[in-house]
XYZ file of C-alpha atoms in Angstrom:
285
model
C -87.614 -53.076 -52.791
C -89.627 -52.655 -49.635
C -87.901 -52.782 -46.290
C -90.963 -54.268 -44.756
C -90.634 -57.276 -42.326
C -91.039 -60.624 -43.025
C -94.692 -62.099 -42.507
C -94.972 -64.947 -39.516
C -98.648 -67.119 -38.917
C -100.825 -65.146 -37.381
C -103.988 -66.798 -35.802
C -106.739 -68.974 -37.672
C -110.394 -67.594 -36.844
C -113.133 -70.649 -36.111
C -114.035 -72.525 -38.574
C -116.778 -70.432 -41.261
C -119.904 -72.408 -42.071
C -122.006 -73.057 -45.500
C -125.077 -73.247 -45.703
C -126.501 -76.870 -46.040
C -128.050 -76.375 -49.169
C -124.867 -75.638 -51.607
C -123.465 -79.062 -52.565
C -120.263 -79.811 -51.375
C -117.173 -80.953 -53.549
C -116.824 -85.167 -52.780
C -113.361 -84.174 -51.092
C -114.809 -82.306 -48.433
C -114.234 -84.391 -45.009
C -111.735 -86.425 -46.694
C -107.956 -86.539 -46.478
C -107.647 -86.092 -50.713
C -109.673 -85.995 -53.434
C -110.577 -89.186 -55.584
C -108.707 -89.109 -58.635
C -110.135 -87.446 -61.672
C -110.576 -90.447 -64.237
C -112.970 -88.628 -66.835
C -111.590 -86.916 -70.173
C -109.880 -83.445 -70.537
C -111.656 -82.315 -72.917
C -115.446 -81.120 -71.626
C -118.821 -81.028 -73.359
C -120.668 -77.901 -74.027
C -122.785 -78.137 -71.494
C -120.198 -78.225 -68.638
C -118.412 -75.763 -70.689
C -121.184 -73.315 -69.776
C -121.422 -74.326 -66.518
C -117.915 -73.737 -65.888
C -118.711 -70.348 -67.059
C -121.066 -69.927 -64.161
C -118.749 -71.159 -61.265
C -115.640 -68.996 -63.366
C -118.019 -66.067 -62.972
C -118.992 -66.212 -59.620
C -115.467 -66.641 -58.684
C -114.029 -63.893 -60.778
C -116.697 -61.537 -58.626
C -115.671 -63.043 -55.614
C -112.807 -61.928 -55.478
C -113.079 -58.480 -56.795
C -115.746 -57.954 -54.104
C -112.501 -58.937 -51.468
C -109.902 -57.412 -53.330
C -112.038 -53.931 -52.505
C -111.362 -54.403 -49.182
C -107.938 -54.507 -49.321
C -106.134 -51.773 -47.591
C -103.494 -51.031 -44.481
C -105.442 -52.335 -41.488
C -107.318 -54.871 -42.761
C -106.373 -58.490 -42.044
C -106.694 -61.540 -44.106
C -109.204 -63.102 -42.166
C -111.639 -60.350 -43.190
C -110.580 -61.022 -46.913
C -111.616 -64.387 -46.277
C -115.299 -63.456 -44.572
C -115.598 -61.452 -47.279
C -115.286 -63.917 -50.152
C -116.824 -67.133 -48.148
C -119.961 -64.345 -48.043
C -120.237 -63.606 -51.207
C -119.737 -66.841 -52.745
C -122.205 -68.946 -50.290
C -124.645 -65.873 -50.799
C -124.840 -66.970 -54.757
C -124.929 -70.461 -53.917
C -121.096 -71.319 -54.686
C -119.408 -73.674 -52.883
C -115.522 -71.969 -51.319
C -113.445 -74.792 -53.163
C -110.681 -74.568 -51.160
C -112.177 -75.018 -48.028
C -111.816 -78.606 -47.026
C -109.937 -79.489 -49.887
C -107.013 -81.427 -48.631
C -107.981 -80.056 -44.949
C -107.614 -76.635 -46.208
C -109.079 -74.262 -43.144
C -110.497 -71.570 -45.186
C -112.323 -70.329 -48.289
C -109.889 -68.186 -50.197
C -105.828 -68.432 -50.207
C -104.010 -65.091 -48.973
C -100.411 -65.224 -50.160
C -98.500 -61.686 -49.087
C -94.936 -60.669 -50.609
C -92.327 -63.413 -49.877
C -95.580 -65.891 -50.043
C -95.712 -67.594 -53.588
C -98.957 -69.653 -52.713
C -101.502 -71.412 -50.631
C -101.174 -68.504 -47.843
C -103.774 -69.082 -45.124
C -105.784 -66.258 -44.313
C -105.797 -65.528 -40.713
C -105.296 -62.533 -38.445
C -102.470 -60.872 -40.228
C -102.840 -56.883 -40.913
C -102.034 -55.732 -44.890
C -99.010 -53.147 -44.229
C -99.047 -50.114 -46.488
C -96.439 -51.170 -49.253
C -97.753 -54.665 -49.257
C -98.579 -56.833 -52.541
C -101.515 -59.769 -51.347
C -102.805 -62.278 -53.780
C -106.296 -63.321 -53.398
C -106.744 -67.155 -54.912
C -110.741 -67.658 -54.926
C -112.608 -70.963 -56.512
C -116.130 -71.595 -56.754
C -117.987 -74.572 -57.099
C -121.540 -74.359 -58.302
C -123.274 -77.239 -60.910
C -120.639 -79.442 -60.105
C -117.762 -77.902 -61.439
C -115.094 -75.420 -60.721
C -114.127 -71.987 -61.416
C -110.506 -70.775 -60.291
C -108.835 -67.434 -60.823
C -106.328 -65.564 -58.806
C -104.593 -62.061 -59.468
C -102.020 -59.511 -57.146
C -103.315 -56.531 -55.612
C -101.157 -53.281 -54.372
C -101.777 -52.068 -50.821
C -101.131 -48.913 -50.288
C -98.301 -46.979 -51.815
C -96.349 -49.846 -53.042
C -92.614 -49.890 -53.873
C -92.212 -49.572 -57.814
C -89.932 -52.972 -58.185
C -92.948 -54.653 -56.816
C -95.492 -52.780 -58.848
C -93.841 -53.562 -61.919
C -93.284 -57.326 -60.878
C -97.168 -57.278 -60.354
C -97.561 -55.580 -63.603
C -95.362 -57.747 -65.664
C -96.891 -60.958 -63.904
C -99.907 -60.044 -65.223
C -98.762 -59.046 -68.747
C -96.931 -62.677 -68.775
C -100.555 -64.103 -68.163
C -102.124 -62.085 -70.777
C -99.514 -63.756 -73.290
C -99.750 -67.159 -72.250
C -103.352 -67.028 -73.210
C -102.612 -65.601 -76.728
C -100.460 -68.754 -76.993
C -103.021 -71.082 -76.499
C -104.108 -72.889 -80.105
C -105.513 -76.640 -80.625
C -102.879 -78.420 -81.837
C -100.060 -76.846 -79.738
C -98.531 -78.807 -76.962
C -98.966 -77.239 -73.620
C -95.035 -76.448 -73.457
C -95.911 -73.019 -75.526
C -97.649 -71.941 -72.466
C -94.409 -71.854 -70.275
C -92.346 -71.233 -72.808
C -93.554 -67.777 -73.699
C -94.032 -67.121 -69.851
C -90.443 -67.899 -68.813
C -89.075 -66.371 -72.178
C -91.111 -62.522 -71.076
C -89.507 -62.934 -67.099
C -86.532 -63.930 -68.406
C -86.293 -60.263 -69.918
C -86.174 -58.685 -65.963
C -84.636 -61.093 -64.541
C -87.395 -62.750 -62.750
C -87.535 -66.375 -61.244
C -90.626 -68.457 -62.566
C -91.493 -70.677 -60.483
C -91.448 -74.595 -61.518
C -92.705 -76.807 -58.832
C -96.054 -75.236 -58.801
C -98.159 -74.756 -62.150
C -101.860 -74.720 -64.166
C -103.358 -77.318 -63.495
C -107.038 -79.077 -65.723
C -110.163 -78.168 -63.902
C -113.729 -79.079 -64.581
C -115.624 -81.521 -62.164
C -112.345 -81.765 -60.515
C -110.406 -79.342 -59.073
C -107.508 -80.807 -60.006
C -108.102 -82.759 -62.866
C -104.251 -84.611 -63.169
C -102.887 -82.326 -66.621
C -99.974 -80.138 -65.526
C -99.707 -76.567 -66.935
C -96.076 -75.732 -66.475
C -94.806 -71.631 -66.444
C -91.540 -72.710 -67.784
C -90.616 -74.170 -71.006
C -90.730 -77.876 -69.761
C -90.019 -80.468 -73.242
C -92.009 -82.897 -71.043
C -95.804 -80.912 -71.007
C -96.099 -82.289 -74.266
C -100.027 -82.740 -74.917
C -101.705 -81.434 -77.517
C -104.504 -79.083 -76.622
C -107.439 -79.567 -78.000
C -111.101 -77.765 -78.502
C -112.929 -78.384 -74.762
C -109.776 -79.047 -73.108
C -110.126 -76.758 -69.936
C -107.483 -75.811 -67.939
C -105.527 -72.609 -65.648
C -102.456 -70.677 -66.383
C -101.286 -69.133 -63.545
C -97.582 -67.935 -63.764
C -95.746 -67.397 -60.591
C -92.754 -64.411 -61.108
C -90.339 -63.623 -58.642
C -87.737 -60.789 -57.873
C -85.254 -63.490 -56.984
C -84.609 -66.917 -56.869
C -87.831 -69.621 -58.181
C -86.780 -71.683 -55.149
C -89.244 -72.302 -52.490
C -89.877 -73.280 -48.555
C -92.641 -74.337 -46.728
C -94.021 -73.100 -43.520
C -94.988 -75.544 -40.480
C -98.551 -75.348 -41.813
C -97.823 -77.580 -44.617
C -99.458 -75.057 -46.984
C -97.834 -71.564 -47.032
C -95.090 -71.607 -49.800
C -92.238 -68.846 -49.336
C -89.594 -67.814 -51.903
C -86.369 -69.402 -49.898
C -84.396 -65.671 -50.403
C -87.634 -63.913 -49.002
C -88.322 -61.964 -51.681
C -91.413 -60.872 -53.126
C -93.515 -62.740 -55.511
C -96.574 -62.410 -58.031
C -99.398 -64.267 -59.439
C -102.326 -64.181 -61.955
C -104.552 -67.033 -63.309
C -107.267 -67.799 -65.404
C -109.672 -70.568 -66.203
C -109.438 -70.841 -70.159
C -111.143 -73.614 -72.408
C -109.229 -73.701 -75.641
C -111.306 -72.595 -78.691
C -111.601 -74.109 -82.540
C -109.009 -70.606 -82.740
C -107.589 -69.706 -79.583
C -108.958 -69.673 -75.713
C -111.422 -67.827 -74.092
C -111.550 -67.023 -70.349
C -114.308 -68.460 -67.895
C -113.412 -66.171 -65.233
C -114.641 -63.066 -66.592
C -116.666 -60.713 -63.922
């Protein structure tokens, strides 16, 4: 694996406006988010909107992931997002949410989640993942995926590679009538293959008009995640796979989740809505 150093905070930029005319989420200014009360399962109306916010999302963060390269720093991942997305009238979902400082989550190597973009420089040989939401017609859109930087080791390119594929196969599980346990049980049954950690404490998660809607999408074959999907039930999938250990730490910041043995980490997620047959994706570019 890379011999590159371990990351430390670097330094938060001022605080990036949006426009007053995109509606804000209800949790922005607010410690947490009211609780999500309505039903799982969403109409076709907010099915298609969800499309919309999934869209704008999904081009979000391509248009930041181009920018990715040795010298660049995460801040300017995050200007580059915020941009786009306030430029189509998309509200960054992460920005306030919880007191979250900015509009797109950074997370490089040893970083599992939630890393806060700030003044940090991409290293050739780095792996970043780019987490982007939108919120547009009052709902959400949320995808992530891992980008190489540079000339990148090939344990971690084939982590990245594999995290993906495990994504890809989650979604081919999806059927109404299954219970959501399928999802991380096909996920944690591909990692287990090479050896990689899946990480537990962190999972998919129901979105719609809520961000976080309450339904828990585990990676890992969990006898507990036993709801039955159903047509209009929308939700993520977003498998964490590491080269070590699934165990985690947190840094000072109260968001930035590291693997505790510092080693390297992938993600990928979709927004799905399950299908009379199957699933299709809402964050399609």
């Amino acid at each position: 694996m890379s011999g590159q150093s371990l990351l430390v905070p670097g330094t938060l930029s001022p605080h990036r406006n949006v426009p007053a005319s995109i509606p804000r989420p209800e949790y922005v200014g607010k410690d947490a988010p009211t609780p999500y009360t309505g039903p799982e399962v969403q109409d076709s109306e907010t099915v298609e909107k969800m499309r919309i916010a999934g869209r704008i999302a999904a081009r979000a963060m391509a248009e930041a992931a181009r920018h990715i390269a040795p010298g660049v720093t995460t801040d300017k991942l995050d200007e580059v997002a915020h941009e786009y997305l306030c430029d189509h009238g998309a509200y960054p979902s992460t920005l306030g949410y919880r007191k979250f400082p900015k509009s797109l989550c950074t997370s490089v190597n040893e970083v599992i989640c939630h890393g806060i973009p700030d003044s940090t420089v991409l290293r050739d040989g780095d792996i970043v993942n780019l987490d982007v939401t939108a919120y547009i017609h009052g709902v959400h859109g949320d995808n992530n995926a891992t980008y190489l930087c540079g000339d990148v080791d090939e344990e971690s390119r084939l982590l990245v590679e594999r995290t993906r594929e495990s994504l890809n196969r989650a979604i081919k599980a999806v059927r109404p009538g299954r219970q959501i346990n399928v999802i991380g049980r096909v996920i944690e049954s591909y990692a287990k293959r090479f050896g990689y950690g899946v990480v537990r404490d962190f999972t998919g998660h129901g979105i719609n008009s809520s961000f976080h809607s309450g339904l828990i999408i585990p990676h890992y074959d969990d006898p507990r995640a036993t709801t039955v999907m159903k047509p209009g039930m929308t939700f993520t999938i977003e498998p964490m796979l590491t080269l070590g250990t699934h165990e985690w730490e947190m840094w000072q910041d109260g968001w930035t989740v590291v693997t505790k043995d510092r080693k390297r980490t992938a993600q990928f997620e979709h927004t799905l809505v399950v299908t009379g047959s199957g699933a299709e994706i809402l964050t399609l570019p």
